Tab-separated table of C-alpha atoms and ligand atoms in Angstrom:
chain	number	residue	atom	x	y	z
A	1	UNK	CA	27.118	42.972	53.259
A	2	UNK	CA	26.085	39.757	55.032
A	3	UNK	CA	23.272	37.789	53.409
A	4	UNK	CA	20.041	37.682	55.419
A	5	UNK	CA	19.171	34.263	56.862
A	6	UNK	CA	17.050	32.133	54.547
A	7	UNK	CA	13.566	31.312	55.800
A	8	UNK	CA	12.295	27.938	54.644
A	9	UNK	CA	8.501	27.623	54.996
A	10	UNK	CA	7.564	25.503	58.027
A	11	UNK	CA	4.929	23.728	55.946
A	12	UNK	CA	7.672	22.469	53.625
A	13	UNK	CA	9.795	21.235	56.527
A	14	UNK	CA	6.720	19.370	57.781
A	15	UNK	CA	6.128	17.778	54.357
A	16	UNK	CA	9.750	16.655	54.253
A	17	UNK	CA	9.564	15.159	57.729
A	18	UNK	CA	6.608	13.042	56.662
A	19	UNK	CA	7.961	12.132	53.224
A	20	UNK	CA	8.790	8.550	52.384
A	21	UNK	CA	10.317	9.322	49.000
A	22	UNK	CA	11.943	12.586	47.904
A	23	UNK	CA	12.791	13.231	44.255
A	24	UNK	CA	14.986	16.082	43.016
A	25	UNK	CA	15.686	17.204	39.468
A	26	UNK	CA	18.669	19.471	38.907
A	27	UNK	CA	19.877	21.594	36.018
A	28	UNK	CA	22.901	23.703	35.187
A	29	UNK	CA	22.089	26.248	37.924
A	30	UNK	CA	23.228	23.929	40.698
A	31	UNK	CA	26.725	23.825	39.192
A	32	UNK	CA	26.874	27.583	38.527
A	33	UNK	CA	28.411	28.157	41.960
A	34	UNK	CA	31.129	25.647	41.041
A	35	UNK	CA	32.109	27.955	38.173
A	36	UNK	CA	30.478	25.940	35.374
A	37	UNK	CA	28.526	28.127	32.956
A	38	UNK	CA	24.798	27.487	32.564
A	39	UNK	CA	23.231	27.323	29.091
A	40	UNK	CA	20.612	30.059	28.992
A	41	UNK	CA	21.718	32.793	31.398
A	42	UNK	CA	21.760	35.942	29.287
A	43	UNK	CA	25.377	37.066	29.783
A	44	UNK	CA	27.264	33.961	30.849
A	45	UNK	CA	25.254	31.038	29.430
A	46	UNK	CA	26.880	28.814	26.806
A	47	UNK	CA	24.019	29.345	24.359
A	48	UNK	CA	24.613	33.117	24.551
A	49	UNK	CA	28.060	32.581	23.005
A	50	UNK	CA	27.751	29.390	20.982
A	51	UNK	CA	25.145	27.943	18.653
A	52	UNK	CA	23.742	24.652	19.922
A	53	UNK	CA	23.006	23.434	16.406
A	54	UNK	CA	26.680	23.851	15.424
A	55	UNK	CA	28.043	22.019	18.451
A	56	UNK	CA	25.504	19.807	20.174
A	57	UNK	CA	23.805	17.769	17.454
A	58	UNK	CA	24.772	14.563	15.610
A	59	UNK	CA	24.698	16.565	12.359
A	60	UNK	CA	27.205	19.074	13.767
A	61	UNK	CA	29.557	16.247	14.754
A	62	UNK	CA	29.370	14.599	11.365
A	63	UNK	CA	29.897	17.958	9.607
A	64	UNK	CA	32.765	19.153	11.785
A	65	UNK	CA	33.998	16.426	14.124
A	66	UNK	CA	37.190	18.224	15.147
A	67	UNK	CA	35.373	21.428	16.161
A	68	UNK	CA	32.808	19.518	18.211
A	69	UNK	CA	35.477	17.292	19.810
A	70	UNK	CA	37.531	20.372	20.754
A	71	UNK	CA	34.518	22.181	22.232
A	72	UNK	CA	33.646	19.205	24.412
A	73	UNK	CA	37.323	18.792	25.394
A	74	UNK	CA	37.278	22.426	26.553
A	75	UNK	CA	34.086	21.853	28.540
A	76	UNK	CA	35.490	18.627	29.962
A	77	UNK	CA	38.515	20.573	31.219
A	78	UNK	CA	36.222	23.180	32.851
A	79	UNK	CA	34.257	20.436	34.548
A	80	UNK	CA	37.408	18.513	35.522
A	81	UNK	CA	38.791	21.595	37.276
A	82	UNK	CA	35.526	22.224	39.172
A	83	UNK	CA	34.516	20.912	42.587
A	84	UNK	CA	31.058	20.307	44.053
A	85	UNK	CA	29.602	23.281	45.947
A	86	UNK	CA	27.386	23.624	49.028
A	87	UNK	CA	24.274	22.862	46.957
A	88	UNK	CA	25.649	19.509	45.771
A	89	UNK	CA	26.749	18.651	49.310
A	90	UNK	CA	23.350	19.559	50.770
A	91	UNK	CA	21.683	17.113	48.361
A	92	UNK	CA	23.953	14.344	49.655
A	93	UNK	CA	22.765	15.207	53.170
A	94	UNK	CA	19.160	15.133	51.992
A	95	UNK	CA	19.715	11.663	50.486
A	96	UNK	CA	21.302	10.461	53.744
A	97	UNK	CA	18.362	11.876	55.691
A	98	UNK	CA	15.464	10.686	53.512
A	99	UNK	CA	14.045	7.155	53.791
A	100	UNK	CA	14.175	6.902	49.995
A	101	UNK	CA	15.591	9.375	47.470
A	102	UNK	CA	16.146	9.839	43.737
A	103	UNK	CA	18.253	12.531	42.119
A	104	UNK	CA	17.482	13.134	38.451
A	105	UNK	CA	19.988	15.425	36.778
A	106	UNK	CA	20.200	17.075	33.388
A	107	UNK	CA	23.824	17.909	34.125
A	108	UNK	CA	26.638	16.052	32.419
A	109	UNK	CA	29.364	17.245	34.802
A	110	UNK	CA	29.253	14.319	37.270
A	111	UNK	CA	29.559	16.673	40.257
A	112	UNK	CA	26.654	15.072	42.129
A	113	UNK	CA	28.447	11.718	42.198
A	114	UNK	CA	31.749	13.360	43.146
A	115	UNK	CA	29.943	15.050	46.058
A	116	UNK	CA	28.681	11.621	47.155
A	117	UNK	CA	25.140	11.367	45.766
A	118	UNK	CA	24.335	7.717	45.134
A	119	UNK	CA	20.962	7.259	43.478
A	120	UNK	CA	21.539	9.499	40.441
A	121	UNK	CA	19.779	9.295	37.058
A	122	UNK	CA	21.854	11.122	34.432
A	123	UNK	CA	19.243	12.051	31.855
A	124	UNK	CA	21.645	13.757	29.445
A	125	UNK	CA	24.700	11.536	29.893
A	126	UNK	CA	28.151	12.341	31.258
A	127	UNK	CA	30.765	14.546	29.615
A	128	UNK	CA	33.601	12.701	31.372
A	129	UNK	CA	32.849	9.620	29.266
A	130	UNK	CA	33.068	8.849	25.560
A	131	UNK	CA	31.447	6.272	23.343
A	132	UNK	CA	31.678	5.280	19.695
A	133	UNK	CA	29.616	7.278	17.226
A	134	UNK	CA	27.802	4.107	16.236
A	135	UNK	CA	27.410	2.711	19.740
A	136	UNK	CA	23.924	1.875	20.888
A	137	UNK	CA	22.694	0.770	24.268
A	138	UNK	CA	22.762	-2.859	23.162
A	139	UNK	CA	25.942	-2.667	21.113
A	140	UNK	CA	28.648	-0.627	22.765
A	141	UNK	CA	32.114	-0.509	21.199
A	142	UNK	CA	35.050	-1.612	23.363
A	143	UNK	CA	36.587	1.863	23.366
A	144	UNK	CA	33.640	3.410	25.263
A	145	UNK	CA	34.524	4.631	28.747
A	146	UNK	CA	36.543	7.287	30.488
A	147	UNK	CA	37.306	10.295	28.250
A	148	UNK	CA	40.612	11.007	29.980
A	149	UNK	CA	42.286	8.101	28.213
A	150	UNK	CA	42.067	10.173	25.011
A	151	UNK	CA	43.450	13.395	26.513
A	152	UNK	CA	46.852	12.923	24.875
A	153	UNK	CA	45.505	11.547	21.610
A	154	UNK	CA	46.755	13.436	18.531
A	155	UNK	CA	43.572	12.462	16.662
A	156	UNK	CA	40.600	14.757	16.997
A	157	UNK	CA	38.356	12.914	17.421
A	158	UNK	CA	40.188	9.694	18.192
A	159	UNK	CA	38.898	6.470	16.676
A	160	UNK	CA	38.022	3.155	18.290
A	161	UNK	CA	40.962	0.788	17.693
A	162	UNK	CA	38.603	-2.129	17.113
A	163	UNK	CA	35.752	-0.860	14.959
A	164	UNK	CA	37.350	2.345	13.652
A	165	UNK	CA	34.381	4.560	14.460
A	166	UNK	CA	34.891	8.092	15.769
A	167	UNK	CA	34.706	8.495	19.541
A	168	UNK	CA	32.195	11.109	20.742
A	169	UNK	CA	31.163	12.515	24.123
A	170	UNK	CA	28.694	10.240	25.938
A	171	UNK	CA	26.084	12.988	26.212
A	172	UNK	CA	22.645	13.366	24.691
A	173	UNK	CA	22.663	15.822	21.805
A	174	UNK	CA	19.688	17.785	20.541
A	175	UNK	CA	17.637	15.574	18.268
A	176	UNK	CA	18.741	12.370	20.035
A	177	UNK	CA	16.563	10.126	22.150
A	178	UNK	CA	17.181	9.860	25.865
A	179	UNK	CA	18.012	6.456	27.300
A	180	UNK	CA	14.688	4.688	27.738
A	181	UNK	CA	15.673	3.087	31.023
A	182	UNK	CA	16.599	6.495	32.479
A	183	UNK	CA	13.257	7.963	31.450
A	184	UNK	CA	11.473	5.100	33.180
A	185	UNK	CA	13.516	5.518	36.365
A	186	UNK	CA	12.864	9.280	36.407
A	187	UNK	CA	9.153	8.870	35.686
A	188	UNK	CA	8.738	6.269	38.413
A	189	UNK	CA	10.609	8.381	40.988
A	190	UNK	CA	8.498	11.426	40.068
A	191	UNK	CA	5.210	9.545	40.309
A	192	UNK	CA	5.885	7.956	43.653
A	193	UNK	CA	7.503	10.850	45.544
A	194	UNK	CA	5.915	12.877	48.339
A	195	UNK	CA	8.120	15.931	47.743
A	196	UNK	CA	9.587	16.945	44.376
A	197	UNK	CA	12.327	19.568	44.026
A	198	UNK	CA	13.254	21.371	40.820
A	199	UNK	CA	16.647	23.002	41.357
A	200	UNK	CA	18.575	25.297	39.013
A	201	UNK	CA	16.795	24.511	35.790
A	202	UNK	CA	15.060	26.840	33.348
A	203	UNK	CA	12.480	24.053	32.909
A	204	UNK	CA	12.214	24.469	29.160
A	205	UNK	CA	13.879	21.275	27.915
A	206	UNK	CA	11.680	18.172	27.668
A	207	UNK	CA	11.196	15.476	28.776
A	208	UNK	CA	13.165	16.707	31.828
A	209	UNK	CA	10.707	19.549	32.414
A	210	UNK	CA	7.737	17.168	32.370
A	211	UNK	CA	8.565	15.092	35.460
A	212	UNK	CA	7.276	17.732	37.871
A	213	UNK	CA	3.798	17.313	36.357
A	214	UNK	CA	3.809	13.608	37.225
A	215	UNK	CA	4.688	14.568	40.799
A	216	UNK	CA	1.904	17.191	40.885
A	217	UNK	CA	-0.618	14.760	39.421
A	218	UNK	CA	0.181	12.290	42.173
A	219	UNK	CA	-0.255	14.824	44.957
A	220	UNK	CA	3.387	15.530	45.790
A	221	UNK	CA	4.445	18.832	47.301
A	222	UNK	CA	6.572	20.661	44.737
A	223	UNK	CA	9.459	23.042	45.312
A	224	UNK	CA	11.458	25.223	42.937
A	225	UNK	CA	14.849	26.684	43.853
A	226	UNK	CA	16.020	29.308	41.385
A	227	UNK	CA	17.030	32.985	41.547
A	228	UNK	CA	14.934	33.619	38.403
A	229	UNK	CA	11.322	32.767	37.618
A	230	UNK	CA	10.670	29.847	35.246
A	231	UNK	CA	7.539	28.714	33.371
A	232	UNK	CA	6.826	26.453	36.380
A	233	UNK	CA	7.283	28.980	39.203
A	234	UNK	CA	3.558	29.761	39.373
A	235	UNK	CA	2.628	26.092	39.501
A	236	UNK	CA	4.812	24.873	42.352
A	237	UNK	CA	3.678	24.897	45.969
A	238	UNK	CA	6.936	26.348	47.299
A	239	UNK	CA	8.836	28.672	44.933
A	240	UNK	CA	12.079	29.484	46.789
A	241	UNK	CA	13.863	32.372	45.130
A	242	UNK	CA	17.645	32.279	45.465
A	243	UNK	CA	20.729	30.252	44.733
A	244	UNK	CA	20.927	26.527	45.382
A	245	UNK	CA	24.196	26.872	47.306
A	246	UNK	CA	22.459	29.066	49.885
A	247	UNK	CA	18.904	27.714	50.024
A	248	UNK	CA	19.660	23.967	50.119
A	249	UNK	CA	22.089	24.137	53.081
A	250	UNK	CA	19.600	26.392	54.935
A	251	UNK	CA	16.852	23.858	54.262
A	252	UNK	CA	18.976	20.969	55.567
A	253	UNK	CA	19.874	22.966	58.666
A	254	UNK	CA	16.232	23.723	59.460
A	255	UNK	CA	15.195	20.163	58.690
A	256	UNK	CA	17.717	18.770	61.131
A	257	UNK	CA	17.008	21.393	63.818
A	258	UNK	CA	13.305	20.723	63.786
A	259	UNK	CA	13.830	16.987	63.506
A	260	UNK	CA	15.843	16.666	66.716
B	301	LIG	P1	19.676	26.532	31.771
B	301	LIG	O1	20.948	27.270	31.470
B	301	LIG	O2	18.611	26.543	30.757
B	301	LIG	O3	19.042	27.075	33.126
B	301	LIG	C1	19.816	27.275	34.278
B	301	LIG	C2	18.886	27.752	35.368
B	301	LIG	O4	19.635	27.842	36.560
B	301	LIG	C3	18.274	29.133	35.114
B	301	LIG	O5	16.869	29.083	35.365
B	301	LIG	C4	18.967	30.025	36.149
B	301	LIG	O6	18.126	31.077	36.623
B	301	LIG	C5	19.267	29.018	37.240
B	301	LIG	N1	20.397	29.368	38.112
B	301	LIG	C6	21.508	30.100	37.826
B	301	LIG	N2	22.318	30.158	38.889
B	301	LIG	C7	21.727	29.442	39.876
B	301	LIG	C8	22.065	29.116	41.222
B	301	LIG	N3	23.192	29.541	41.775
B	301	LIG	N4	21.205	28.351	41.944
B	301	LIG	C9	20.034	27.908	41.396
B	301	LIG	N5	19.659	28.187	40.126
B	301	LIG	C10	20.485	28.937	39.386
B	301	LIG	O7	20.112	25.035	32.156
B	301	LIG	P2	19.204	23.721	32.210
B	301	LIG	O8	17.812	24.022	32.631
B	301	LIG	O9	19.977	22.724	32.984
B	301	LIG	O10	20.784	19.946	27.377
B	301	LIG	O11	19.208	23.301	30.709
B	301	LIG	C11	18.574	22.117	30.336
B	301	LIG	C12	19.288	21.479	29.179
B	301	LIG	O12	19.426	22.411	28.115
B	301	LIG	C13	20.731	21.071	29.468
B	301	LIG	O13	20.840	19.805	30.082
B	301	LIG	C14	21.329	21.054	28.102
B	301	LIG	C15	20.790	22.388	27.656
B	301	LIG	O14	20.855	22.726	26.361
B	301	LIG	C16	21.497	19.346	26.428
B	301	LIG	O15	22.631	19.668	26.147
B	301	LIG	C17	20.763	18.224	25.777
């Protein structure tokens, strides 16, 4: 059965036409249509099958480095085999269209950049990269970089040849602080935007879920795109129920039609 055409509220199109800065935050839902599992969806989400505390914490890595390395290698393969979908591509079009644009993502899959998004803030890191276990922002070991260079390594996890530390995925684990610079960039983009989109996130993980409140406090129009309700659905001006890969392209189409 053909899907019915998506109606985007005219008032939202008007807000977008007048916007100087547009900010978008994305979560796992935008990559769901690329075949990457989300975290909290009841049947298919990663946290329905795996325990976060056994796989996605510094303590888990120290207790069982091989298990954690293997789990991230498996996820890296999933992500490496995936391609951006219509939702990712529509956000590139929105960036091209907007006078000024920031894309904040909680996703570690790098699909926004592969699609062509430019101004991206990766709040939770990037699974395609590795860094040393003891690396800090100011002191990064020379082995940090592209994870693919360790694909053939017999050591799980491999070690940095210079300092000997274990290599780990360059993602933010539960219990770890987010990069301060990224938080500042995201907060600034949320405070100054005229329209704020929350796309494909359950909006339960902080500080990511807090940026929409900065946008609201500063008078921005807020939009949520999600097939399921979230704790923020009642608070946004435009809750658009449905998948990102359908709604975002429809929004771009209507924006461009009405703009010409
Ligand atoms: P979740 O798995 O918590 O939420 C995914 C959201 O996407 C849900 O609200 C779904 O309803 C929605 N969704 C599913 N398919 C969609 C589609 N096609 N289009 C639009 N929305 C869709 O993922 P996140 O909110 O991203 O953190 O999770 C936040 C953080 O928690 C992740 O970055 C990760 C996780 O544990 C860390 O690992 C630190």
